[in-house]
PDB file of C-alpha atoms in Angstrom:
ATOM      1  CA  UNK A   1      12.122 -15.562   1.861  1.00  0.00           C
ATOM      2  CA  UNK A   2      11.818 -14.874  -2.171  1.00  0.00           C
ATOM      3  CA  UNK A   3      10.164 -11.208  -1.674  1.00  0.00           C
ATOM      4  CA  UNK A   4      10.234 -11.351  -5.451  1.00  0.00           C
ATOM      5  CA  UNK A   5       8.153 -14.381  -5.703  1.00  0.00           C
ATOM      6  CA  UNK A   6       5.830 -13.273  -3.058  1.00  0.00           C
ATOM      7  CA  UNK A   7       5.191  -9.830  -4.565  1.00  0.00           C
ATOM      8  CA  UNK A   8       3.764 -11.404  -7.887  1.00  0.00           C
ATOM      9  CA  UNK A   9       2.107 -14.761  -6.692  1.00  0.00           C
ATOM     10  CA  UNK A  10       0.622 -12.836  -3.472  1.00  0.00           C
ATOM     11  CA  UNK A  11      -0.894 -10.140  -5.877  1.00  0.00           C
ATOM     12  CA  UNK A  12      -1.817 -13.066  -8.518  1.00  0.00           C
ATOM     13  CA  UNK A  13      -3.346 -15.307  -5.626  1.00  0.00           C
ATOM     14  CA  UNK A  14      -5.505 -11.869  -4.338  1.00  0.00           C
ATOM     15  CA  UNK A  15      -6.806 -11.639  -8.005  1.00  0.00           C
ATOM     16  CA  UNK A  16      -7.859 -15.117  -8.157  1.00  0.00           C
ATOM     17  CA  UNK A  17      -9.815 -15.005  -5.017  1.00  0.00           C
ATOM     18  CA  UNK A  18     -11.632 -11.856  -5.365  1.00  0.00           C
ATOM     19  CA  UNK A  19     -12.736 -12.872  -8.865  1.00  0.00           C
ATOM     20  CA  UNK A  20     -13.773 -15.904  -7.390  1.00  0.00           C
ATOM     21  CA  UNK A  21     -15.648 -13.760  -4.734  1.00  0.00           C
ATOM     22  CA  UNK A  22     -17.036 -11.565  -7.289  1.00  0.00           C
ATOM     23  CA  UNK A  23     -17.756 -14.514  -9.848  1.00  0.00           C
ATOM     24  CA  UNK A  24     -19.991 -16.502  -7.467  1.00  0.00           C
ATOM     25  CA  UNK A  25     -22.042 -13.161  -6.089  1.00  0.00           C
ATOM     26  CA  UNK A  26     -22.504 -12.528  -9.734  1.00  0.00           C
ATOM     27  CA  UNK A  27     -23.685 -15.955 -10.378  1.00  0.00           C
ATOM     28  CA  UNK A  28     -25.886 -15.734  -7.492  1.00  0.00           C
ATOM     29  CA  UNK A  29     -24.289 -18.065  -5.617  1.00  0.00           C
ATOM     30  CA  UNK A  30     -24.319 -15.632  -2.682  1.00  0.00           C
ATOM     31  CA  UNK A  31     -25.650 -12.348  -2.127  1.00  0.00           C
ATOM     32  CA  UNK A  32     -21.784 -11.066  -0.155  1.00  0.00           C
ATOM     33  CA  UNK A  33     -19.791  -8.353  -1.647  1.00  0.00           C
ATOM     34  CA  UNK A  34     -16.739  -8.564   0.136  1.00  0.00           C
ATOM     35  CA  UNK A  35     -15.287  -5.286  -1.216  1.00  0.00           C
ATOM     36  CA  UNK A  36     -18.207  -3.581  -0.795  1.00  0.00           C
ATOM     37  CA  UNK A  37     -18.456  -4.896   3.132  1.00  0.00           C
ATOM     38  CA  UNK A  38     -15.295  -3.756   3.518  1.00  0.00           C
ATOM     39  CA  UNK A  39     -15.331  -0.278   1.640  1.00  0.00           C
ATOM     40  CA  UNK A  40     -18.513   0.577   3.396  1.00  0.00           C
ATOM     41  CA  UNK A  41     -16.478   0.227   7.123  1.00  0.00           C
ATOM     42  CA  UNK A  42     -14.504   3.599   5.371  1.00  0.00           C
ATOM     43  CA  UNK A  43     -17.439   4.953   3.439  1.00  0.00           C
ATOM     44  CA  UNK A  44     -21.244   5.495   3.129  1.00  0.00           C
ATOM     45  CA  UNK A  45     -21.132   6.438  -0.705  1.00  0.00           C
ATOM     46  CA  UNK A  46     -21.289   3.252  -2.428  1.00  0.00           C
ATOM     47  CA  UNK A  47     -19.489   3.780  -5.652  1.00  0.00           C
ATOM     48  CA  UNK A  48     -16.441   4.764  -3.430  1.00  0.00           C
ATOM     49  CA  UNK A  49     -16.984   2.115  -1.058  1.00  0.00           C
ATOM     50  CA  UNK A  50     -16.719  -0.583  -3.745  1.00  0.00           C
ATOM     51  CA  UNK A  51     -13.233   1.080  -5.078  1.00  0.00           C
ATOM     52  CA  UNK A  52     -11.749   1.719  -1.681  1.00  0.00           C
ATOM     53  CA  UNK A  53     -13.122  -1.586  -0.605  1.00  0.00           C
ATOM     54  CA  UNK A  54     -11.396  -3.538  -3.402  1.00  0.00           C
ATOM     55  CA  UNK A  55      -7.824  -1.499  -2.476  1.00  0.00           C
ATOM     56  CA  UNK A  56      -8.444  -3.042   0.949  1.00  0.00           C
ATOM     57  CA  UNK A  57      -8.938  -6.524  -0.243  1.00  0.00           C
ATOM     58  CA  UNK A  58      -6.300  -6.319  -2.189  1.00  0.00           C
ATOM     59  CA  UNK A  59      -3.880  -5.785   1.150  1.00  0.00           C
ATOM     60  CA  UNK A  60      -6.148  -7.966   3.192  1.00  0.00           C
ATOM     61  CA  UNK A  61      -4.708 -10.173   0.353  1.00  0.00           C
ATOM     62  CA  UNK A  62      -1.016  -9.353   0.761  1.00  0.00           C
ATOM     63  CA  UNK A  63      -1.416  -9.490   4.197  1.00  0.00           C
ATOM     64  CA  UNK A  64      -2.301 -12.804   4.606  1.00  0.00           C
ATOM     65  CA  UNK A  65      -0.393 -14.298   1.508  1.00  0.00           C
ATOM     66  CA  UNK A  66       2.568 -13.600   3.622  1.00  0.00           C
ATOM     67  CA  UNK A  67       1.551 -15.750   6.537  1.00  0.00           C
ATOM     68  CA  UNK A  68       0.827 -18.362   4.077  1.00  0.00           C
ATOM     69  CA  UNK A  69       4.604 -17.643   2.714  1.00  0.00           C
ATOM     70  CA  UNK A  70       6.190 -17.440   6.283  1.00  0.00           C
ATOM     71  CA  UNK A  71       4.772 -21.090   6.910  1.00  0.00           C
ATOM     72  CA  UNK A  72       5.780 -22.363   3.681  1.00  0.00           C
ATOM     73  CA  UNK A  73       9.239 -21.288   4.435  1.00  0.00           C
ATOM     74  CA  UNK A  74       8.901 -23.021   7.994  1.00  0.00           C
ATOM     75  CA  UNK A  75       8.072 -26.094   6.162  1.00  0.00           C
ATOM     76  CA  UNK A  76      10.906 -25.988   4.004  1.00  0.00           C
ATOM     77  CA  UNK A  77       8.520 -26.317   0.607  1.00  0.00           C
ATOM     78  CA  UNK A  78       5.375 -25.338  -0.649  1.00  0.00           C
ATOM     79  CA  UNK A  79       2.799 -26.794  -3.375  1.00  0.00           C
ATOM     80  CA  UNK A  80      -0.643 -26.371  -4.297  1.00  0.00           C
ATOM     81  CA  UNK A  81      -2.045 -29.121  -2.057  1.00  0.00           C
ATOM     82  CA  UNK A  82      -0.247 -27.052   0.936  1.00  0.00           C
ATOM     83  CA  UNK A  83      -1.673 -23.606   0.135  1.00  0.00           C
ATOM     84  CA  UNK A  84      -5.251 -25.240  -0.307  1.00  0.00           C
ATOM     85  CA  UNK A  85      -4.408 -27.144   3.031  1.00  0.00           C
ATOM     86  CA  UNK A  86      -3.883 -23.341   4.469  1.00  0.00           C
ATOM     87  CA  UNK A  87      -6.837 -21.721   2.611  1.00  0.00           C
ATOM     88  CA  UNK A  88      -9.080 -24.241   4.259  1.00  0.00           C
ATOM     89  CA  UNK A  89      -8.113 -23.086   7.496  1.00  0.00           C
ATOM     90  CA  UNK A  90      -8.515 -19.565   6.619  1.00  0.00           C
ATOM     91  CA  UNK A  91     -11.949 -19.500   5.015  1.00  0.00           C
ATOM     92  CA  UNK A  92     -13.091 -21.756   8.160  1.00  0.00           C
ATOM     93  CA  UNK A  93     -11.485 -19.281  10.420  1.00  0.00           C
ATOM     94  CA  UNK A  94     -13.207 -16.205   8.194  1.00  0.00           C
ATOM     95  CA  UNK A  95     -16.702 -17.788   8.099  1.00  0.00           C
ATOM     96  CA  UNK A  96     -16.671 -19.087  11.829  1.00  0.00           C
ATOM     97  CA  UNK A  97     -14.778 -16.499  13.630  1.00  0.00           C
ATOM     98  CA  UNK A  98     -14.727 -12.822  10.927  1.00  0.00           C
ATOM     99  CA  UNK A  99     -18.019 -12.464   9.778  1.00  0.00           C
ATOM    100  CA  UNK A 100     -19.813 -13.318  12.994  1.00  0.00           C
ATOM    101  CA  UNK A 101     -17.613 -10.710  15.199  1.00  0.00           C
ATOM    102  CA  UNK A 102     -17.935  -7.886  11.984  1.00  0.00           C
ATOM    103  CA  UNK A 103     -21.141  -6.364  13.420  1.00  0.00           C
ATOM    104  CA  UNK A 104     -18.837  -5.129  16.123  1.00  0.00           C
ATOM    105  CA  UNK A 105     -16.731  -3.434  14.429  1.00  0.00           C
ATOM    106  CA  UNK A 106     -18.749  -2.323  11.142  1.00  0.00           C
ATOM    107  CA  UNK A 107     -20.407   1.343  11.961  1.00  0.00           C
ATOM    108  CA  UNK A 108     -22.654   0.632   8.939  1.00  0.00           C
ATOM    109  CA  UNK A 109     -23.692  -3.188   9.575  1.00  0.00           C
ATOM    110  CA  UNK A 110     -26.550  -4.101  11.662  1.00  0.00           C
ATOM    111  CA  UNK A 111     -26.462  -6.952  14.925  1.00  0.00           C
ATOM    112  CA  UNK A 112     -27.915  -9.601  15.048  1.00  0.00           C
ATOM    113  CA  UNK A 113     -30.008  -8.424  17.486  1.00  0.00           C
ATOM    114  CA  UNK A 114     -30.474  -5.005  16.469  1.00  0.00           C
ATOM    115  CA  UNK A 115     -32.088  -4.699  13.153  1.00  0.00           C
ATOM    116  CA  UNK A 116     -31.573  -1.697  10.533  1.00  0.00           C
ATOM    117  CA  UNK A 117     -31.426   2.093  11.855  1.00  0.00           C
ATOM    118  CA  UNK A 118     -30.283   4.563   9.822  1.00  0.00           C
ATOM    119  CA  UNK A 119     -26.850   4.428   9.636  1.00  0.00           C
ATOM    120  CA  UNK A 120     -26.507   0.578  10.378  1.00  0.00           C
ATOM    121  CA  UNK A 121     -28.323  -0.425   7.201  1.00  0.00           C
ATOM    122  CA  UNK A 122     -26.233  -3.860   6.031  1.00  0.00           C
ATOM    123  CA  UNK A 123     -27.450  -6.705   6.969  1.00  0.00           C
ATOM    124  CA  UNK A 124     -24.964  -8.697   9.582  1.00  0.00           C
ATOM    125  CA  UNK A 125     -23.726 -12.359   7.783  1.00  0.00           C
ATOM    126  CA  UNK A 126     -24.871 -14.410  10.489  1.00  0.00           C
ATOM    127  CA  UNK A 127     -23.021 -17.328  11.738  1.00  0.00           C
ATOM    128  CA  UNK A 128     -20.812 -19.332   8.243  1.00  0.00           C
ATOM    129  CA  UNK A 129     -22.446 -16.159   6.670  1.00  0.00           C
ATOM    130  CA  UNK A 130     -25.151 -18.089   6.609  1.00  0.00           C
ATOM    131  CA  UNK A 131     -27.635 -14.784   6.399  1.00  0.00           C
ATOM    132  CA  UNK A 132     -25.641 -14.330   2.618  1.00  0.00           C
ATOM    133  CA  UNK A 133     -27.357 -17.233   0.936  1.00  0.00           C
ATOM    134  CA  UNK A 134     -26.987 -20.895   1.572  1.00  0.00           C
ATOM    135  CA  UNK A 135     -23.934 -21.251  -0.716  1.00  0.00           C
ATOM    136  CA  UNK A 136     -21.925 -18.360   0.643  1.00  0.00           C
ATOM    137  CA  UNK A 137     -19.607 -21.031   2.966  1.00  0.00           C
ATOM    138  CA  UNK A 138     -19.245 -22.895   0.018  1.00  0.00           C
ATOM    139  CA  UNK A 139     -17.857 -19.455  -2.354  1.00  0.00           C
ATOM    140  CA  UNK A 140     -15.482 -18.611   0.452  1.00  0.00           C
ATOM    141  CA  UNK A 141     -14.252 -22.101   1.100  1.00  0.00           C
ATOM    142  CA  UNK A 142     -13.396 -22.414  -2.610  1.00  0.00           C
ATOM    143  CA  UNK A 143     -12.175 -19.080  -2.942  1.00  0.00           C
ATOM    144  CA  UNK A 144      -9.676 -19.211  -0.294  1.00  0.00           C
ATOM    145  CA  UNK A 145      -8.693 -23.005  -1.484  1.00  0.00           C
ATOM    146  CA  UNK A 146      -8.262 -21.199  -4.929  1.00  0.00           C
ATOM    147  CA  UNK A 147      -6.001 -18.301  -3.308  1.00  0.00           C
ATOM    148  CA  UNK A 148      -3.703 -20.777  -1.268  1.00  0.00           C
ATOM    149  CA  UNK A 149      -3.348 -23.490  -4.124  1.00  0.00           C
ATOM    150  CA  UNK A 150      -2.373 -20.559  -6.419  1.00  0.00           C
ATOM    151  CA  UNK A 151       0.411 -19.089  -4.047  1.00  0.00           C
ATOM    152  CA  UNK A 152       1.479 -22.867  -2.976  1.00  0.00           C
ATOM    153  CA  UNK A 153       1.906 -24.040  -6.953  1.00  0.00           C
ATOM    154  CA  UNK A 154       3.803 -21.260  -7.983  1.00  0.00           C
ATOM    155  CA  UNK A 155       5.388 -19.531  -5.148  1.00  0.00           C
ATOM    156  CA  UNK A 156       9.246 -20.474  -4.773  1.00  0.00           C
ATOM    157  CA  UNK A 157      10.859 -20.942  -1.342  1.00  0.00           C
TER     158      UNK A 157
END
């Protein structure tokens, strides 16, 4: 494995997709903070949240860009068209299987069948994160096709 190569394209490929993530709640694409979401599992103060949550991301990121490394090098090669190929998965995998199970582990993040209290005040994302807007499958697919292509192109086996 090039750790080298992973080390900058897995923290390059992180960047991409949480701009894209931040990009299309900012163009109101979707109404999901990822970040946020995930700084608020550590934190109710939401300026801390949003830093802690974006440090979290940002292994979430390394994390995962090294399962999409470990299967390039079981292939032998990578390439954008191979990282989107694996992004796909992911995001399909995040919207169908994360985000409805993250009620159950979230202490601040409502159910779906058990509205707002007062300490479960975010709202759960549903099924595709459907409850985040209409377009929020669509962000997270591209997103995560953005983060794989990025680590396939320039990642070197």
């Amino acid at each position: 494995m090039n750790w080298g190569s992973w080390l900058l394209w897995g923290f390059v490929a992180t960047l991409v997709l949480t701009l894209a993530l931040v990009a299309s709640q900012e163009l109101r694409l979707t109404r999901v903070n990822l970040p946020y979401v995930l700084g608020t599992m550590f934190t109710p103060h939401r300026a801390k949240a949003k830093v802690l949550g974006a440090l979290v991301h940002l292994l979430n990121g390394y994390g995962f860009s090294l399962l999409y490394v470990a299967t390039f090098e079981s292939w032998g090669a990578a390439g954008w068209w191979r990282g989107a190929a694996i992004g796909l998965v992911h995001s399909i995998g995040v919207l169908v299987l994360a985000m409805p199970l993250l009620p159950g582990i979230h202490p601040r993040m409502a159910t779906e069948h058990a509205g707002p209290t007062m300490h479960r005040q975010l709202e759960p994302p549903g099924f595709l994160a459907l409850h985040y807007g209409r377009r929020t499958p669509l962000s997270i697919v591209l997103a995560h096709l953005l983060f794989g292509a990025v680590l396939g192109l320039f990642y070197r086996v």
